[in-house]
Coordinates of C-alpha atoms and ligand atoms in Angstrom, one line a residue:
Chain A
X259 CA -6.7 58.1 -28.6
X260 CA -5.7 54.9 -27.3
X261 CA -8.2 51.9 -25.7
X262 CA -9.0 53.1 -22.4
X263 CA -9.6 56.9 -23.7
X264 CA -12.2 55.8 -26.4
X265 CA -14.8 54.7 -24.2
X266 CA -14.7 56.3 -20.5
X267 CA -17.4 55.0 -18.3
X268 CA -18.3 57.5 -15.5
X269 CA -19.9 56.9 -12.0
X270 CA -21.1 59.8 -10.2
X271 CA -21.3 60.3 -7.0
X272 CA -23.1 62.9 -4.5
X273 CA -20.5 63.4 -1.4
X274 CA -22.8 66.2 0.3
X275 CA -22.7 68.4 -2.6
X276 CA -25.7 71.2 -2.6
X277 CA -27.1 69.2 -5.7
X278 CA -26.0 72.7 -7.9
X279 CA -22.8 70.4 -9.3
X280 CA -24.7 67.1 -9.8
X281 CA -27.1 69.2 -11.8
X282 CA -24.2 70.7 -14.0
X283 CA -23.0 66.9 -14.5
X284 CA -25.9 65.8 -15.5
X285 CA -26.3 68.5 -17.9
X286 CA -23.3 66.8 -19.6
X287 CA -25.2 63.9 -20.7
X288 CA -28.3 65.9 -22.4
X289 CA -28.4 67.0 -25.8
X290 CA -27.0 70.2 -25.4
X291 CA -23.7 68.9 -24.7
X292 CA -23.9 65.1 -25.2
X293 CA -20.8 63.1 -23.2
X294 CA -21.5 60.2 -25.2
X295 CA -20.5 61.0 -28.4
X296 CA -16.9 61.0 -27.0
X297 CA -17.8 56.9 -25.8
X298 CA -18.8 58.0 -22.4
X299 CA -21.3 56.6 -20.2
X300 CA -22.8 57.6 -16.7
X301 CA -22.7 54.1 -15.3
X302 CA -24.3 53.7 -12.3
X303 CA -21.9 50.8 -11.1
X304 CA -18.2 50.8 -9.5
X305 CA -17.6 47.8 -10.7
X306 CA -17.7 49.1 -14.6
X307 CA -16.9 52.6 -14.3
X308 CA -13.3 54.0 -15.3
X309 CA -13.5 57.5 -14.1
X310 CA -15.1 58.7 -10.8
X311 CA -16.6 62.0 -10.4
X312 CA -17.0 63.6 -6.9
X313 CA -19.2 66.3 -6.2
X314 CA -19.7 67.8 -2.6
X315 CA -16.9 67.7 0.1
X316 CA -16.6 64.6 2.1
X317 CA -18.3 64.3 5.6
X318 CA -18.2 61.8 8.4
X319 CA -20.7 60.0 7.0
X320 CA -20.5 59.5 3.4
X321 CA -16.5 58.9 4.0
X322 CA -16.9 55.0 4.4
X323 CA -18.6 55.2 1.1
X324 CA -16.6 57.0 -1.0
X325 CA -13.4 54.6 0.4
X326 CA -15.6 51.7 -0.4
X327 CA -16.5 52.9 -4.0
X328 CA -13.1 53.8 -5.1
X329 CA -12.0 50.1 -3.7
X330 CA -14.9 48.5 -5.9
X331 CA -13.6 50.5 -9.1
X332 CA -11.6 48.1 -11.2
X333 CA -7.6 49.4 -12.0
X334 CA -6.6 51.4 -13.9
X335 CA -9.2 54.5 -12.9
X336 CA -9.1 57.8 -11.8
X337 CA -10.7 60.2 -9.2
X338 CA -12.1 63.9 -10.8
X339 CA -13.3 66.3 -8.0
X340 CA -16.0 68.5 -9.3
X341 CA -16.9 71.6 -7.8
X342 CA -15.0 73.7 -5.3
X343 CA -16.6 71.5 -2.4
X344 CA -14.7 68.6 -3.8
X345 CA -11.8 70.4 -4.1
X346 CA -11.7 71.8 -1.2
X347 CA -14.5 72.0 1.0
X348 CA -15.6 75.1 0.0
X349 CA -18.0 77.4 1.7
X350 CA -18.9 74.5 3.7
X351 CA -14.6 74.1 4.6
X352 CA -15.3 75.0 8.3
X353 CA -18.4 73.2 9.3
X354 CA -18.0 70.6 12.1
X355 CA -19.5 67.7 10.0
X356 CA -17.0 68.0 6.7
X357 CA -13.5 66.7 6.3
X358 CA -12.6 68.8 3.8
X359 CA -11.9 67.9 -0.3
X360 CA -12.5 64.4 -1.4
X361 CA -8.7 64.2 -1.3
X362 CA -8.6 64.0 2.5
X363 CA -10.0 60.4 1.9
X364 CA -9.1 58.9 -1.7
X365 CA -6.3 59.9 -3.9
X366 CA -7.7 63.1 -6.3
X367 CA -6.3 63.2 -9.8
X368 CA -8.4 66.3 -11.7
X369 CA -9.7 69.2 -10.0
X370 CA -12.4 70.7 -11.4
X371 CA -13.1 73.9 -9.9
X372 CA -16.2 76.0 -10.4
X373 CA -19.5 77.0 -7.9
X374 CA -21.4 75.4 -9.4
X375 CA -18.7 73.7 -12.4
X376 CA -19.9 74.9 -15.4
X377 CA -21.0 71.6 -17.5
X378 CA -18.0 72.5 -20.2
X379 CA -15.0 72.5 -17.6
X380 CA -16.3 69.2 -15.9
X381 CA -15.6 67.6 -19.8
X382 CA -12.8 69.4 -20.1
X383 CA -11.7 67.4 -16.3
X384 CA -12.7 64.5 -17.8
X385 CA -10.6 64.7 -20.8
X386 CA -8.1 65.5 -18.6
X387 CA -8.6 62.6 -16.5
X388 CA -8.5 60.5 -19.8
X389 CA -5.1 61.2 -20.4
X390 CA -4.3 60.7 -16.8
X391 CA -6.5 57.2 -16.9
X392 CA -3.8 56.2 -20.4
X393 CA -0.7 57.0 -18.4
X394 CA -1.8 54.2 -15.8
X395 CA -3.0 52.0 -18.0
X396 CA 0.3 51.9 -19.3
X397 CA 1.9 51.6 -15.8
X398 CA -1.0 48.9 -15.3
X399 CA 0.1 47.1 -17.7
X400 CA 3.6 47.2 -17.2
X401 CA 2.6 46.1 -13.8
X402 CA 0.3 42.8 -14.4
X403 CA 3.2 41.8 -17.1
X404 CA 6.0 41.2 -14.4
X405 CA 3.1 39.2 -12.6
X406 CA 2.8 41.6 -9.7
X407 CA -0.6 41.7 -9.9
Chain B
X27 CA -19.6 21.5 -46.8
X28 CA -22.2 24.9 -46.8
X29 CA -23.3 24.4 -43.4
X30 CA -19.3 24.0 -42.3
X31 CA -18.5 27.2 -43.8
X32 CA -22.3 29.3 -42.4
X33 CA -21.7 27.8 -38.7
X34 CA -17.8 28.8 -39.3
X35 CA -19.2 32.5 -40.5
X36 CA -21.6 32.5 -37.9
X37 CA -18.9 31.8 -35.1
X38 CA -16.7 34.7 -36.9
X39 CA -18.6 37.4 -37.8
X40 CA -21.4 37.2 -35.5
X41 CA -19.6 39.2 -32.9
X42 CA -18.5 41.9 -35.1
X43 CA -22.6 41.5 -37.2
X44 CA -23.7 41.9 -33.5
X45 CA -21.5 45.0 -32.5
X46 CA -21.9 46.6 -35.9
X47 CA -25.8 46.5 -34.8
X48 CA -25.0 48.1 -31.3
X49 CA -23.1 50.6 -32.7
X50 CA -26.0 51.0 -34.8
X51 CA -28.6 51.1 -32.3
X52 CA -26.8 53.5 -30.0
X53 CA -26.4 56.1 -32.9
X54 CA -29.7 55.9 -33.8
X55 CA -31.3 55.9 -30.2
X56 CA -29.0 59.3 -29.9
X57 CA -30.4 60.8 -32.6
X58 CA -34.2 60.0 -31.8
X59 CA -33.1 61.6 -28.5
X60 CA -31.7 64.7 -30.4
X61 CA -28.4 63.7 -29.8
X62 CA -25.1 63.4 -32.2
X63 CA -24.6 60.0 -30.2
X64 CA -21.0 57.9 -30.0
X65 CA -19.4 57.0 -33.2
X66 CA -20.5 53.6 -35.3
X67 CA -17.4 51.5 -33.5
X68 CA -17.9 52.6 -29.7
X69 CA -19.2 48.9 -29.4
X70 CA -15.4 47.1 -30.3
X71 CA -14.1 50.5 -28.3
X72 CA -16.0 49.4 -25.6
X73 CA -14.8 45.5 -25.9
X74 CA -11.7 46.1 -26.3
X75 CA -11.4 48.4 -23.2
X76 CA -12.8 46.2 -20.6
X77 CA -10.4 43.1 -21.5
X78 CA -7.3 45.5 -20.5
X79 CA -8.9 46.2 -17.5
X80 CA -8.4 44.7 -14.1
X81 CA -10.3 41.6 -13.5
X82 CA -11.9 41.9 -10.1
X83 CA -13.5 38.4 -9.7
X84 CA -16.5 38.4 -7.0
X85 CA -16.0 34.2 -7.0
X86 CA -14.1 32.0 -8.9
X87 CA -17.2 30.6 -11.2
X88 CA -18.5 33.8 -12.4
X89 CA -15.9 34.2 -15.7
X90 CA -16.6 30.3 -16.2
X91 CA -20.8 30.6 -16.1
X92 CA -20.1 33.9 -18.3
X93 CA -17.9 31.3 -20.7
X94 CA -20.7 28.9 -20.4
X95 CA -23.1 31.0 -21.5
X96 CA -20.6 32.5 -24.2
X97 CA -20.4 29.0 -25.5
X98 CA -23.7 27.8 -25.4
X99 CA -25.1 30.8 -27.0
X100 CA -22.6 30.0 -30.2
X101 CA -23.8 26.3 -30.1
X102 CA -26.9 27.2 -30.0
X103 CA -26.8 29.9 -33.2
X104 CA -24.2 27.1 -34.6
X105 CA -27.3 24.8 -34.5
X106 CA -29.6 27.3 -36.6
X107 CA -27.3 28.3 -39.2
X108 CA -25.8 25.0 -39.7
X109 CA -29.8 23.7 -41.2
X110 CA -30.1 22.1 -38.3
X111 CA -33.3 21.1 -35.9
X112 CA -34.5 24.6 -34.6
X113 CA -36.3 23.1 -31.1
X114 CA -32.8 21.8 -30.5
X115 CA -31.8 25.0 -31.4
X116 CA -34.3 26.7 -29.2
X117 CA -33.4 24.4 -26.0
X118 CA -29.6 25.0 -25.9
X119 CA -31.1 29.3 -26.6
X120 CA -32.8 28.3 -23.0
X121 CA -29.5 26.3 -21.3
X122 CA -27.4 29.3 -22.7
X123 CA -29.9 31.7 -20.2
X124 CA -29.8 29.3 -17.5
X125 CA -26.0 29.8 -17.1
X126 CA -26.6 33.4 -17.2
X127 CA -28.8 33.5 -14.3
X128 CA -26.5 31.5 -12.2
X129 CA -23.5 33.5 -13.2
X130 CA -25.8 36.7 -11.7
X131 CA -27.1 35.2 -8.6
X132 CA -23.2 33.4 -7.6
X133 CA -22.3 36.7 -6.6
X134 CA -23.1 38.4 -3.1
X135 CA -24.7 41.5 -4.3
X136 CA -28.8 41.9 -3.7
X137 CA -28.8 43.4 -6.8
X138 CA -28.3 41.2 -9.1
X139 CA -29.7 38.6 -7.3
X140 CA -32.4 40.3 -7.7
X141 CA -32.0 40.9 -11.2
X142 CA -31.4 37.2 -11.8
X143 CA -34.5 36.4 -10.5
X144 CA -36.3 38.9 -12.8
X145 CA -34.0 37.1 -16.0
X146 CA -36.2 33.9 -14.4
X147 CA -39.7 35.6 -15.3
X148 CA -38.4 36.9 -18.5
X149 CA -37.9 33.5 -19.7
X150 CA -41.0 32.0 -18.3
X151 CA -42.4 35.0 -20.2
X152 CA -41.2 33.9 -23.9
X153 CA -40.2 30.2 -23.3
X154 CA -44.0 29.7 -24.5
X155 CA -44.3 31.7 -27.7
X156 CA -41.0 30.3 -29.0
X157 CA -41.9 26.3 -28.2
X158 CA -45.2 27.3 -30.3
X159 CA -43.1 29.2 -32.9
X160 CA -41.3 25.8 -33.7
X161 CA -44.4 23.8 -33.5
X162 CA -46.0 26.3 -36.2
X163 CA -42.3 26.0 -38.3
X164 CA -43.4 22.1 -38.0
X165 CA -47.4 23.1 -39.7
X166 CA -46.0 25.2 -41.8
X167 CA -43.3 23.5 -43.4
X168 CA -43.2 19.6 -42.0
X169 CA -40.0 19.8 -40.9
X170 CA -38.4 21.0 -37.3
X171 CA -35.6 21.2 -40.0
X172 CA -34.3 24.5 -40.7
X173 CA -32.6 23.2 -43.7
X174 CA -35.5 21.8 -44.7
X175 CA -38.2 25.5 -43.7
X176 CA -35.7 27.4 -45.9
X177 CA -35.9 25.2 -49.0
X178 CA -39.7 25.6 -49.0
X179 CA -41.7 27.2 -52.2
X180 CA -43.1 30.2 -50.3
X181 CA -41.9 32.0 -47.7
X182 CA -43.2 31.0 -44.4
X183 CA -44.7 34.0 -43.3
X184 CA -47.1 33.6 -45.2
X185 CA -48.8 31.5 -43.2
X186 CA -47.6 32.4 -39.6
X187 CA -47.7 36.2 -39.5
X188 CA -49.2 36.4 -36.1
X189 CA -45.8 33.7 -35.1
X190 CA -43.5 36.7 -36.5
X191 CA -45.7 39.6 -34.7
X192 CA -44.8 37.3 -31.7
X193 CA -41.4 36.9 -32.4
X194 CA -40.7 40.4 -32.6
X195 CA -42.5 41.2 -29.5
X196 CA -40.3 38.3 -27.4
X197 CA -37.5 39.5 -29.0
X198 CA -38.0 43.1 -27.5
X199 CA -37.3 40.8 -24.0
X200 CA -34.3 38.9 -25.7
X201 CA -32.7 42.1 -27.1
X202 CA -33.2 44.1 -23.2
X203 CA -35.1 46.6 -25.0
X204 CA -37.5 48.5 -23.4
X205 CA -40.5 48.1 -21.9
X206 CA -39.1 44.9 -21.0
X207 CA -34.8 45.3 -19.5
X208 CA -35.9 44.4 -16.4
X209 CA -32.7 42.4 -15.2
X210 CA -30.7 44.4 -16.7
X211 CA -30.8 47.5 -19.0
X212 CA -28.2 48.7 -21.8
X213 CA -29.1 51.9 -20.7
X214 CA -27.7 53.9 -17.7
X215 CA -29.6 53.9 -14.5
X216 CA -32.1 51.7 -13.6
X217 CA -33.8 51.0 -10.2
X218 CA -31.4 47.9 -9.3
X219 CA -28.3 49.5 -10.3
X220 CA -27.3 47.0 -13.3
X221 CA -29.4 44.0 -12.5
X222 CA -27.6 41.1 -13.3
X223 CA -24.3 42.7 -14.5
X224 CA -23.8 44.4 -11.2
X225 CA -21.0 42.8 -10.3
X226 CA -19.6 41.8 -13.2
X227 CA -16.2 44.1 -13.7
X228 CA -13.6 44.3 -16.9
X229 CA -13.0 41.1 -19.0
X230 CA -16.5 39.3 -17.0
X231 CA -18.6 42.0 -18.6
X232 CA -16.9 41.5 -22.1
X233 CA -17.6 38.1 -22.3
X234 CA -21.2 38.3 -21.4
X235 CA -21.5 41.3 -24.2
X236 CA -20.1 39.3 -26.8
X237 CA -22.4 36.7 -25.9
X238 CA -25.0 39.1 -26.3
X239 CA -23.9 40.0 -30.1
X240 CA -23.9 36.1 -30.6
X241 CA -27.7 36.2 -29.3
X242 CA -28.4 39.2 -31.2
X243 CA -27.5 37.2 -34.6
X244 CA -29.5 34.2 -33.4
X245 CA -32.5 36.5 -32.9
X246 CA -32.1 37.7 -36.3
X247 CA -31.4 34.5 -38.1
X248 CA -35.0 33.4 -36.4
X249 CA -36.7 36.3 -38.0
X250 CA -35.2 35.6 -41.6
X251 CA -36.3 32.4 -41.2
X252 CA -39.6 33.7 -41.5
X253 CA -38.5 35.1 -44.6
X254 CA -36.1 32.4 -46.3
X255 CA -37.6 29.9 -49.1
X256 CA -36.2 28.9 -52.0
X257 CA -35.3 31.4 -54.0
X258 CA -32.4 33.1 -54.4
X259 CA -34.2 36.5 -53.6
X260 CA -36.0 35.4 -50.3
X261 CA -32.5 36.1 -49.1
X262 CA -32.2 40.1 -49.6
X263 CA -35.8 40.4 -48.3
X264 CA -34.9 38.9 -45.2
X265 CA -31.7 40.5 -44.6
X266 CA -34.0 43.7 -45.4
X267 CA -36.5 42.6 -43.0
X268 CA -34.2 41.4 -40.2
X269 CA -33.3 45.4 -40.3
X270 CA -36.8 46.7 -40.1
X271 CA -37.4 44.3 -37.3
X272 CA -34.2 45.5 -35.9
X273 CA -35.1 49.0 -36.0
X274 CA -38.7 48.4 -34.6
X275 CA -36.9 47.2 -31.6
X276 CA -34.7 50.4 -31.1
X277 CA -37.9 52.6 -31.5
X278 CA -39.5 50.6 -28.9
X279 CA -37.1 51.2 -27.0
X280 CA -37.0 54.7 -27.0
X281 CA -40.5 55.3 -26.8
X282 CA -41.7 53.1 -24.2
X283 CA -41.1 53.1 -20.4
X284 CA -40.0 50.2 -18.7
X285 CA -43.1 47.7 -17.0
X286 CA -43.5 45.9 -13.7
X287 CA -42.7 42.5 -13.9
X288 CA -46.2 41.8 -13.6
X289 CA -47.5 43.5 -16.8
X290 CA -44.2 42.0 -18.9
X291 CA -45.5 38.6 -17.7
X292 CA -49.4 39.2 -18.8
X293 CA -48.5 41.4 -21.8
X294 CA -46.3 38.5 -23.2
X295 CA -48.7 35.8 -22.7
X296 CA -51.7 37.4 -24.0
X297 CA -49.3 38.3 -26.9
X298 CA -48.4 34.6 -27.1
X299 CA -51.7 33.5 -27.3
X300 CA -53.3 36.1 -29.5
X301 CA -50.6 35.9 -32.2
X302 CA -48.8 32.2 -31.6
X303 CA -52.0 30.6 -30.8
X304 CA -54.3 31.7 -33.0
X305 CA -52.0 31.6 -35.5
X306 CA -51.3 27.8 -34.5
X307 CA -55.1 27.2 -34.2
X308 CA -55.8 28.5 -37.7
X309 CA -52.8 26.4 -38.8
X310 CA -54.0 23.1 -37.4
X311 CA -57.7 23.6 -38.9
X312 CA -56.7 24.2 -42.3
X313 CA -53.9 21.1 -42.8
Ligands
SF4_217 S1 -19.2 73.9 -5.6 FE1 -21.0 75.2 -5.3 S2 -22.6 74.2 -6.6 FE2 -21.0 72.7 -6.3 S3 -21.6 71.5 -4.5 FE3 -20.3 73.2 -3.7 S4 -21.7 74.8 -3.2 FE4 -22.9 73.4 -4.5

């Protein structure tokens, strides 16, 4: 695995999940299933993570936040929706407060589907993602090296 | 020519001495949590990750107090290994932390503002017990020297144990173990986000790690000084020691909860005059 794929940083954050998904990624980081022997690490900070994991569908109010967390997140990164909510809104799809997915507001990359997403298919997304996260790295890089940055 | 070649080792391997440790630590701490935990390297993984990333800078000081601190960190482990004076040593140790703190509290974010301010208690918190460590190097040996406390006939422990027990309690505060990562924690989560690394993003963040391993090795090099005299097998028992210490800190760590400012600021001066000052006292009487 290259660089950016050996040590993933995470930041997790509740759009207006039911708490059932957030529980499931937290079960990723106990001993049962241990995230961090891959390198990864539930930061709590934008500015450090790599990888952003989205549980809930997005409403009016938590929209702002999610736009502003993506924008704090340094490049290269990417976005993993966890939980049908995130995907798509999910049982909550028609109710006058939600948007819809997380994709409605910020670009989505891995869908992780799943009520709630069992703690084995989030990694699975996240591995996912990590192969996702090398392909822009390499575009990143391409990208800073013509000084377009 | 020796203290050329230790500074020139120090300034080389102390970063990858330091990571090594990390790597260590983390494992361990994973597997006193019941845990497989990341692999030895995840330290230099980590490293080298965060200097391809993007480099969001908050202001356009932060990377250069970072650097600052970076540097003065080195000088100041430069200063120990190369036999030199150890208050020196132990001033620039203070200058390095000062840079730190301004780095934190340059950007806009509450938290580590916060968190910079809390940095400012830790080292009102030690800044006593390791003046008092040099001044009991000074009764123990007669020299501020460290050239001069490791070419002594007996170790120097032998005279300032409490000064180590005190040592190894401040250093719980240098090394951000717990009960005392109150600015900021290696750890995921704490109340203020990441205290003083809050808004520190990609190459920043790398910097101020590597300055960490560089402080990491100074810590270290203190406590073998405890351990060094002149013989040649003084040298294996500190190394050996430096590891127990080391590995005192992660179990700490792992079994305590973090304080309140408060208690990290009584807690380390009671500590500092139980161990340092009593030690000191007793020191003083008997010359
Ligand atoms: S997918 Fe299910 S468990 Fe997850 S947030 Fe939605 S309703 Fe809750």
């Amino acid at each position: 695995m290259k660089k950016l794929a050996k040590s993933p940083w995470l930041l997790h954050y509740d759009a207006s999940s039911c708490n059932g998904c957030d529980i499931e990624v937290l079960a990723c980081t106990t001993p049962k299933y241990d995230i961090e022997r891959f390198g990864i690490i539930n930061t709590g900070d934008p500015f450090q993570a790599d990888i952003l994991l989205i549980t809930g569908g997005v409403n009016s109010q938590c929209e702002q936040v999610v736009k502003q967390l993506y924008e704090q997140m340094p490049n290269p990164k990417v976005v993993v929706a966890v939980g049908i909510c995130a995907c798509t809104g999910g049982v909550f799809k028609d109710c006058y407060n939600i948007k819809g997915g997380i994709d409605t507001v910020i670009p989505v990359d891995v869908y992780v589907p799943g009520c709630a997403a069992r703690p084995q298919a989030i990694i699975d997304g996240v591995v996912k993602a990590l192969e996702i996260l090398e392909e822009k790295r390499q575009g990143y890089r391409e990208h800073a090296g013509k000084g377009e940055s | 020519m020796m203290p050329v070649l230790s500074v020139l080792a120090y300034l080389l391997l102390a970063p990858l001495v330091g990571g090594l440790l990390d790597g260590l630590d983390r494992r361990v701490s994973a597997r006193m949590q019941g845990r497989q935990g990341p692999p030895m390297l995840q330290p230099f993984y980590d490293i080298k990750k965060l200097f391809t990333k993007q480099m969001i800078a908050v202001n356009s000081v932060q990377m250069l107090l970072n650097l600052s601190y970076l540097v003065f960190l080195a000088v100041a482990g430069s200063m120990l290994f190369a036999g030199a004076d150890i208050l020196m040593c132990l001033f620039i140790l203070s200058t390095a932390d000062m840079f730190l703190v301004m780095a934190a509290s340059s950007d806009s974010s509450p938290f580590s503002t916060l968190g910079a301010g809390r940095e400012m208690i830790q080292m009102m918190a030690y800044e006593p017990l390791t003046l008092l460590m040099a001044v009991g190097f000074y009764l123990a040996t007669g020299s501020f020297h460290v050239g001069d406390i490791i070419r002594q006939p007996h170790s120097a422990v032998l005279v300032m144990p409490g000064f180590l027990l005190g040592f190894i309690f401040i250093t719980a505060i240098k090394l951000r173990k717990s009960p005392f990562d109150l600015s900021t924690s290696h750890h995921a989560h704490q109340e203020m986000v990441k205290g003083i690394t809050t808004e520190m993003a990609g190459p920043t963040l790398a910097v101020m790690n590597v300055a960490e391993y560089y402080e990491m090795v100074l810590m270290l090099g203190i406590v073998a000084l405890f351990f060094l005299n002149e013989h040649w097998w003084s040298w294996p028992i500190a190394i050996v020691a430096c590891l127990v210490v080391y590995l005192l800190e992660i179990l700490w760590d792992n079994a305590a909860a973090r304080v309140k400012w408060r208690t990290l600021l009584d807690s380390c001066w009671v500590a500092t005059l139980l161990t340092g000052g009593l030690n000191g006292l007793i020191l003083m009487l008997v010359r």
